């Protein structure tokens, strides 16, 4: 393959330094990720200053490793794509600085990508899975968004969280239960071993397509305080059941409203086995195709940023390369 057919994607918006090398069809030649769990675990959440320092340490070794794994030289790439936001400003800046200086040295273009667009494209990594019109649920540590995708480029937001994201709720409940950070996976695994015998609230379940998770999180906190003897597995199962009920009900409502024929699940929480199973049942009931990226592409990664970079190139999109903490899904 001609190397100019490859984009190197840099993701550093939160707590993963990840470098992906991807062709225009979504074939992943390399993806090197340096996580920061050990650093943030001690604080029970992402500590922004430590995150940017860790990105600064890991980014060049990760780029070197990815280039070696793909067998390509930087100057032979088509472009570098880098997350320009949303995310932590210091962390974004580390990725942007590396991208801008390498692109200058290698005389190739650099493209600033919306991280949320990267999550959308993650569903087509390694093979094109999404068909249109689709509904996407983006459920991550920073976002909970339902959107209508009439075609590959347009994303119309239908609903979003009014307070905590679902991933944040998972992480906070995990912290209450002493399950470490980030705790989504630990909660999901324990939920499979427990019984959903506590009826937690489902805030704004009957209203529209927005979400709210902060009341659910507080109800779990109160329950743990007043019933310390309850098995952790049962708390997890009951909490996950409430989250699933909310996410599945709203996704089903979005499908009915848009008449979409495909449901796409992306973002870190889409790695949840429980969520995947619940959505699969709902999709089957509604005769809708379910698109799930492989688990490794659900959480933050550089490959999805590289594939989004191809879309920007195709469409001639070149947003200003500035670290931008907040960007809506509808923007590029
Ligand atoms: O997409 P992501 O890697 O980062 C953001 O853009 O936020 O999502 C991270 C979130 C965390 O809240 C983490 O606890 C959650 O995804 N997560 C999971 C699972 N794996 C990661 N939640 C539920 N089940 C999992 N298996
Ligand atoms: Zn993300």
Coordinates of N, CA, C and O in Angstrom, one line a residue, residues 81-220:
X81 N -4.3 13.5 12.0 CA -5.5 14.0 12.6 C -5.4 14.0 14.1 O -4.8 13.1 14.7
X82 N -5.8 15.1 14.7 CA -5.7 15.2 16.2 C -7.0 15.7 16.8 O -7.6 16.6 16.2
X83 N -7.3 15.2 18.0 CA -8.5 15.7 18.7 C -8.3 17.2 19.1 O -7.3 17.5 19.8
X84 N -9.2 18.0 18.6 CA -9.1 19.5 19.0 C -10.1 19.8 20.2 O -10.0 20.9 20.7
X85 N -10.9 18.9 20.5 CA -11.9 19.0 21.6 C -13.1 18.1 21.3 O -13.1 17.5 20.3
X86 N -14.1 18.0 22.2 CA -14.1 18.6 23.5 C -13.1 17.7 24.4 O -12.8 16.6 24.1
X87 N -12.8 18.3 25.6 CA -11.9 17.6 26.5 C -11.2 18.6 27.4 O -11.5 19.8 27.5
X88 N -10.2 18.1 28.1 CA -9.4 18.9 29.1 C -8.4 19.7 28.3 O -7.7 19.2 27.5
X89 N -8.4 21.0 28.5 CA -7.6 21.9 27.7 C -6.2 21.6 27.7 O -5.5 21.6 26.6
X90 N -5.6 21.3 28.8 CA -4.1 21.0 28.9 C -3.8 19.7 28.1 O -2.8 19.6 27.4
X91 N -4.7 18.7 28.2 CA -4.5 17.4 27.6 C -4.6 17.6 26.1 O -3.8 17.0 25.3
X92 N -5.6 18.3 25.6 CA -5.8 18.6 24.2 C -4.6 19.3 23.6 O -4.1 19.0 22.5
X93 N -4.1 20.3 24.4 CA -2.9 21.1 24.0 C -1.7 20.2 23.7 O -1.0 20.4 22.7
X94 N -1.5 19.2 24.5 CA -0.3 18.3 24.3 C -0.4 17.6 23.0 O 0.5 17.5 22.2
X95 N -1.6 17.1 22.7 CA -1.8 16.4 21.4 C -1.7 17.3 20.2 O -1.0 17.0 19.2
X96 N -2.2 18.5 20.3 CA -2.2 19.5 19.2 C -0.7 20.0 19.0 O -0.3 20.1 17.9
X97 N 0.0 20.2 20.1 CA 1.4 20.6 19.9 C 2.2 19.6 19.2 O 3.0 19.9 18.3
X98 N 2.0 18.3 19.6 CA 2.8 17.2 19.0 C 2.4 17.1 17.5 O 3.2 17.0 16.6
X99 N 1.1 17.2 17.2 CA 0.6 17.1 15.8 C 1.1 18.2 15.0 O 1.6 18.0 13.9
X100 N 1.1 19.4 15.5 CA 1.5 20.6 14.7 C 3.0 20.5 14.4 O 3.4 20.8 13.3
X101 N 3.8 20.2 15.4 CA 5.2 20.2 15.2 C 5.6 19.0 14.3 O 6.5 19.2 13.4
X102 N 5.0 17.9 14.4 CA 5.4 16.7 13.6 C 5.0 17.0 12.1 O 5.7 16.7 11.2
X103 N 3.8 17.6 12.0 CA 3.3 17.8 10.6 C 4.2 18.8 9.9 O 4.4 18.7 8.7
X104 N 4.7 19.8 10.6 CA 5.6 20.8 10.1 C 6.9 20.1 9.6 O 7.4 20.3 8.5
X105 N 7.4 19.3 10.5 CA 8.7 18.6 10.2 C 8.5 17.6 9.1 O 9.4 17.4 8.3
X106 N 7.4 16.9 9.0 CA 7.2 15.9 7.9 C 6.5 16.5 6.6 O 6.3 15.8 5.7
X107 N 6.2 17.8 6.7 CA 5.6 18.5 5.5 C 4.3 17.8 5.1 O 4.1 17.5 3.9
X108 N 3.4 17.5 6.1 CA 2.1 16.9 5.8 C 1.1 17.8 6.5 O 1.4 18.5 7.4
X109 N -0.2 17.7 6.0 CA -1.2 18.5 6.7 C -1.6 18.0 8.0 O -1.4 16.8 8.3
X110 N -2.2 18.9 8.9 CA -2.7 18.4 10.2 C -4.2 18.9 10.3 O -4.5 20.0 9.8
X111 N -5.0 18.0 10.8 CA -6.4 18.2 10.8 C -6.9 18.1 12.2 O -6.7 17.1 12.9
X112 N -7.6 19.2 12.7 CA -8.2 19.1 14.1 C -9.6 18.5 14.0 O -10.4 18.9 13.3
X113 N -9.8 17.5 14.8 CA -11.0 16.7 14.7 C -11.8 16.8 16.0 O -11.3 16.9 17.1
X114 N -13.1 16.8 15.9 CA -14.1 16.8 17.0 C -14.1 15.4 17.6 O -14.5 14.4 16.8
X115 N -13.7 15.2 18.8 CA -13.6 13.9 19.4 C -15.0 13.1 19.3 O -15.0 11.9 19.1
X116 N -16.1 13.8 19.4 CA -17.4 13.2 19.3 C -17.6 12.6 17.9 O -18.2 11.5 17.7
X117 N -17.1 13.3 16.9 CA -17.2 12.7 15.5 C -16.3 11.5 15.4 O -16.6 10.6 14.6
X118 N -15.2 11.5 16.2 CA -14.3 10.3 16.2 C -15.1 9.1 16.7 O -15.1 8.0 16.2
X119 N -15.9 9.3 17.8 CA -16.7 8.2 18.4 C -17.7 7.7 17.3 O -17.9 6.5 17.2
X120 N -18.3 8.7 16.6 CA -19.3 8.2 15.6 C -18.6 7.3 14.5 O -19.1 6.3 14.2
X121 N -17.4 7.7 14.1 CA -16.7 6.9 13.1 C -16.1 5.6 13.6 O -15.8 4.7 12.9
X122 N -16.0 5.5 15.0 CA -15.4 4.3 15.6 C -16.3 3.1 15.1 O -15.7 2.0 15.1
X123 N -17.5 3.3 14.9 CA -18.4 2.1 14.5 C -18.0 1.6 13.1 O -18.5 0.4 12.8
X124 N -17.3 2.3 12.3 CA -16.9 1.8 11.0 C -15.4 1.4 10.9 O -14.9 1.1 9.9
X125 N -14.7 1.3 12.1 CA -13.3 0.8 12.1 C -13.3 -0.7 11.7 O -14.1 -1.5 12.2
X126 N -12.4 -1.0 10.9 CA -12.1 -2.4 10.4 C -13.2 -2.9 9.4 O -12.8 -3.7 8.6
X127 N -14.4 -2.5 9.5 CA -15.4 -2.8 8.5 C -16.5 -1.8 8.5 O -16.8 -1.2 9.6
X128 N -17.1 -1.4 7.4 CA -18.2 -0.5 7.4 C -19.5 -1.2 7.9 O -19.9 -2.1 7.3
X129 N -19.9 -0.7 9.1 CA -21.1 -1.4 9.7 C -22.3 -0.6 9.7 O -23.5 -1.1 9.6
X130 N -22.2 0.8 9.7 CA -23.4 1.6 9.9 C -24.1 1.8 8.6 O -23.5 2.0 7.5
X131 N -25.4 1.7 8.6 CA -26.3 2.0 7.5 C -27.2 3.1 7.9 O -27.5 3.3 9.1
X132 N -27.7 3.9 6.9 CA -28.4 5.1 7.2 C -29.8 5.0 6.7 O -30.0 4.3 5.7
X133 N -30.8 5.6 7.3 CA -30.7 6.5 8.5 C -30.5 5.7 9.8 O -31.1 4.6 9.9
X134 N -29.7 6.3 10.7 CA -29.4 5.6 11.9 C -29.7 6.5 13.1 O -29.8 7.7 13.0
X135 N -29.8 5.8 14.3 CA -29.8 6.6 15.5 C -28.5 6.1 16.3 O -28.2 4.9 16.3
X136 N -27.8 7.1 16.8 CA -26.6 6.7 17.6 C -26.8 7.1 19.1 O -27.3 8.2 19.4
X137 N -26.3 6.2 19.9 CA -26.2 6.5 21.4 C -24.7 6.6 21.7 O -24.0 5.6 21.5
X138 N -24.3 7.8 22.0 CA -22.9 8.0 22.4 C -22.9 8.1 23.9 O -23.4 9.1 24.5
X139 N -22.4 7.0 24.6 CA -22.4 7.0 26.0 C -21.0 6.8 26.5 O -20.4 5.7 26.4
X140 N -20.4 7.9 27.1 CA -19.0 7.8 27.5 C -18.9 8.5 28.9 O -19.9 8.8 29.5
X141 N -17.6 8.7 29.3 CA -17.4 9.3 30.6 C -17.8 10.8 30.6 O -18.2 11.3 31.6
X142 N -17.7 11.4 29.4 CA -18.0 12.8 29.3 C -19.3 13.1 28.7 O -19.8 14.3 28.8
X143 N -19.9 12.2 28.0 CA -21.1 12.5 27.2 C -22.2 11.4 27.2 O -21.9 10.2 27.3
X144 N -23.4 11.8 27.1 CA -24.5 10.9 26.9 C -25.4 11.6 25.9 O -26.1 12.6 26.2
X145 N -25.4 11.2 24.6 CA -26.0 11.9 23.5 C -26.8 10.9 22.7 O -26.2 9.9 22.3
X146 N -28.0 11.3 22.3 CA -28.7 10.5 21.3 C -28.8 11.4 20.1 O -29.2 12.6 20.2
X147 N -28.5 10.9 18.9 CA -28.5 11.7 17.7 C -29.1 10.9 16.5 O -29.0 9.7 16.5
X148 N -29.6 11.6 15.6 CA -30.1 11.1 14.3 C -29.1 11.3 13.3 O -28.6 12.4 13.1
X149 N -28.7 10.2 12.6 CA -27.7 10.3 11.5 C -28.5 10.0 10.2 O -28.6 8.8 9.8
X150 N -29.0 11.0 9.5 CA -29.7 10.8 8.2 C -28.7 10.2 7.2 O -29.1 9.5 6.3
X151 N -27.4 10.6 7.2 CA -26.4 10.1 6.3 C -25.1 10.1 7.0 O -25.0 10.4 8.2
X152 N -24.0 9.8 6.3 CA -22.7 9.6 7.0 C -22.2 10.9 7.6 O -21.3 10.9 8.5
X153 N -22.6 12.1 7.1 CA -21.9 13.3 7.5 C -22.8 14.1 8.5 O -22.2 14.9 9.3
X154 N -24.1 14.0 8.5 CA -25.0 14.8 9.3 C -25.3 14.1 10.6 O -25.5 12.9 10.7
X155 N -25.3 14.9 11.7 CA -25.6 14.4 13.0 C -26.5 15.4 13.7 O -26.1 16.5 14.0
X156 N -27.8 15.0 13.9 CA -28.8 15.9 14.5 C -29.0 15.4 16.0 O -29.5 14.3 16.2
X157 N -28.6 16.3 16.9 CA -28.8 15.9 18.3 C -30.3 15.8 18.7 O -31.0 16.8 18.5
X158 N -30.7 14.7 19.3 CA -32.1 14.5 19.7 C -32.2 14.7 21.2 O -33.3 15.2 21.7
X159 N -31.2 14.3 21.9 CA -31.3 14.4 23.4 C -29.9 14.3 24.0 O -29.0 13.8 23.3
X160 N -29.7 14.9 25.2 CA -28.4 14.8 25.8 C -28.7 14.8 27.3 O -29.8 15.1 27.8
X161 N -27.6 14.6 28.1 CA -27.8 14.6 29.5 C -27.9 16.0 30.0 O -27.3 16.9 29.5
X162 N -28.8 16.2 31.0 CA -28.9 17.5 31.6 C -28.0 17.7 32.8 O -27.9 18.8 33.4
X163 N -27.3 16.6 33.3 CA -26.4 16.7 34.4 C -25.2 15.8 34.2 O -24.4 16.0 33.3
X164 N -25.1 14.7 34.9 CA -24.0 13.8 34.8 C -24.2 12.9 33.5 O -25.3 12.7 33.1
X165 N -23.0 12.5 33.0 CA -23.1 11.5 31.9 C -23.3 10.2 32.5 O -23.1 10.0 33.7
X166 N -23.7 9.2 31.7 CA -24.0 7.8 32.3 C -22.6 7.3 32.8 O -22.6 6.6 33.8
X167 N -21.5 7.5 32.0 CA -20.2 7.0 32.5 C -19.8 7.6 33.8 O -19.2 6.9 34.6
X168 N -20.1 8.9 33.9 CA -19.8 9.6 35.2 C -20.5 8.9 36.3 O -20.0 8.7 37.4
X169 N -21.8 8.6 36.1 CA -22.6 7.9 37.1 C -22.0 6.6 37.5 O -21.9 6.2 38.6
X170 N -21.6 5.8 36.5 CA -21.0 4.5 36.7 C -19.7 4.7 37.6 O -19.5 4.0 38.5
X171 N -18.9 5.7 37.2 CA -17.6 5.9 37.9 C -17.9 6.4 39.3 O -17.1 6.0 40.2
X172 N -18.9 7.2 39.5 CA -19.1 7.7 40.9 C -19.7 6.6 41.8 O -19.3 6.5 42.9
X173 N -20.6 5.8 41.2 CA -21.1 4.6 42.0 C -19.9 3.6 42.3 O -19.8 3.1 43.4
X174 N -19.1 3.4 41.3 CA -17.9 2.6 41.6 C -17.0 3.1 42.7 O -16.6 2.3 43.6
X175 N -16.9 4.4 42.7 CA -16.1 5.0 43.8 C -16.7 4.8 45.2 O -16.1 4.5 46.1
X176 N -18.1 5.0 45.2 CA -18.8 4.7 46.5 C -18.6 3.3 47.0 O -18.6 3.0 48.2
X177 N -18.5 2.4 46.0 CA -18.4 0.9 46.4 C -17.0 0.5 46.5 O -16.7 -0.7 46.7
X178 N -16.0 1.4 46.3 CA -14.6 1.1 46.5 C -14.1 0.2 45.3 O -13.2 -0.6 45.5
X179 N -14.6 0.4 44.1 CA -14.3 -0.4 43.0 C -13.2 0.2 42.1 O -13.0 -0.3 41.0
X180 N -12.6 1.3 42.5 CA -11.6 2.0 41.7 C -12.1 2.9 40.6 O -13.3 3.0 40.4
X181 N -11.1 3.5 39.9 CA -11.5 4.4 38.8 C -10.7 4.0 37.5 O -9.5 3.8 37.6
X182 N -11.3 4.1 36.3 CA -12.7 4.3 36.1 C -13.4 2.9 36.4 O -12.8 1.9 36.2
X183 N -14.6 3.0 36.9 CA -15.2 1.8 37.5 C -16.3 1.2 36.6 O -16.9 0.2 37.1
X184 N -16.5 1.7 35.4 CA -17.6 1.1 34.6 C -17.5 -0.4 34.4 O -18.5 -1.1 34.6
X185 N -16.3 -0.8 34.1 CA -16.1 -2.3 33.8 C -16.4 -3.1 35.0 O -17.1 -4.1 35.0
X186 N -15.9 -2.6 36.2 CA -16.0 -3.3 37.4 C -17.5 -3.4 37.8 O -18.0 -4.5 38.2
X187 N -18.2 -2.3 37.6 CA -19.7 -2.3 37.9 C -20.4 -3.3 37.0 O -21.2 -4.1 37.5
X188 N -20.1 -3.3 35.7 CA -20.7 -4.1 34.7 C -20.5 -5.6 35.1 O -21.4 -6.4 35.0
X189 N -19.2 -5.9 35.5 CA -18.9 -7.3 35.8 C -19.6 -7.8 37.0 O -20.2 -8.9 37.1
X190 N -19.7 -6.9 38.1 CA -20.4 -7.3 39.3 C -21.9 -7.4 39.1 O -22.5 -8.2 39.7
X191 N -22.4 -6.6 38.2 CA -23.8 -6.6 38.0 C -24.3 -7.9 37.5 O -25.4 -8.4 37.8
X192 N -23.4 -8.6 36.7 CA -23.8 -9.9 36.1 C -23.9 -10.9 37.2 O -24.5 -12.0 36.9
X193 N -23.3 -10.7 38.3 CA -23.3 -11.7 39.4 C -24.3 -11.5 40.4 O -24.5 -12.3 41.4
X194 N -25.0 -10.3 40.3 CA -26.0 -9.9 41.4 C -27.5 -10.0 40.9 O -27.7 -10.4 39.8
X195 N -28.4 -9.7 41.9 CA -29.8 -9.6 41.6 C -30.3 -8.2 41.7 O -29.9 -7.5 42.6
X196 N -31.0 -7.8 40.7 CA -31.5 -6.4 40.7 C -32.8 -6.3 41.6 O -33.9 -6.2 41.1
X197 N -32.5 -6.3 42.9 CA -33.6 -6.3 43.9 C -33.9 -5.0 44.5 O -34.6 -4.9 45.5
X198 N -33.2 -3.9 44.0 CA -33.5 -2.6 44.6 C -34.1 -1.7 43.4 O -33.5 -1.7 42.3
X199 N -35.2 -1.1 43.7 CA -35.8 -0.3 42.6 C -35.3 1.2 42.7 O -35.8 2.0 43.5
X200 N -34.2 1.5 42.0 CA -33.7 2.8 41.9 C -34.6 3.7 41.0 O -35.2 3.2 40.0
X201 N -34.6 5.0 41.2 CA -35.4 5.9 40.3 C -34.8 6.0 38.9 O -33.6 5.8 38.7
X202 N -35.7 6.2 37.9 CA -35.3 6.4 36.5 C -35.7 7.9 36.2 O -36.8 8.1 35.6
X203 N -34.9 8.9 36.5 CA -35.3 10.3 36.3 C -35.7 10.6 34.8 O -35.1 10.1 33.9
X204 N -36.7 11.4 34.7 CA -37.3 11.8 33.4 C -37.5 10.7 32.4 O -37.4 11.0 31.2
X205 N -37.7 9.5 32.8 CA -37.9 8.4 31.9 C -39.0 8.6 30.9 O -38.9 8.3 29.7
X206 N -40.1 9.2 31.4 CA -41.3 9.4 30.6 C -41.3 10.6 29.7 O -42.1 10.8 28.8
X207 N -40.3 11.5 29.9 CA -40.2 12.7 29.1 C -39.1 12.7 28.0 O -38.0 12.6 28.4
X208 N -39.5 12.8 26.8 CA -38.6 13.2 25.7 C -37.4 12.3 25.6 O -37.4 11.2 26.0
X209 N -36.3 13.0 25.1 CA -35.1 12.2 24.8 C -33.9 12.7 25.5 O -32.8 12.2 25.3
X210 N -34.1 13.6 26.5 CA -32.9 14.0 27.3 C -32.7 13.0 28.4 O -33.6 12.2 28.7
X211 N -31.6 13.1 29.0 CA -31.3 12.1 30.1 C -30.9 12.9 31.4 O -30.6 14.1 31.3
X212 N -31.0 12.2 32.5 CA -30.6 12.8 33.8 C -30.1 11.6 34.7 O -30.9 10.7 34.9
X213 N -28.9 11.7 35.1 CA -28.4 10.6 35.9 C -28.0 11.0 37.4 O -27.7 10.1 38.2
X214 N -28.1 12.3 37.7 CA -27.6 12.7 39.0 C -28.5 12.2 40.1 O -28.0 11.8 41.2
X215 N -29.8 12.2 39.9 CA -30.7 11.7 40.9 C -30.6 10.2 41.2 O -30.7 9.8 42.3
X216 N -30.3 9.5 40.1 CA -30.1 8.0 40.3 C -28.8 7.8 41.1 O -28.8 7.0 42.0
X217 N -27.8 8.5 40.8 CA -26.5 8.4 41.5 C -26.7 8.7 43.0 O -26.2 8.0 43.8
X218 N -27.4 9.8 43.3 CA -27.7 10.2 44.7 C -28.5 9.1 45.4 O -28.3 8.8 46.6
X219 N -29.5 8.5 44.7 CA -30.3 7.5 45.3 C -29.5 6.2 45.6 O -29.6 5.6 46.7
X220 N -28.5 5.9 44.8 CA -27.6 4.8 45.1 C -26.8 5.1 46.3 O -26.6 4.3 47.2

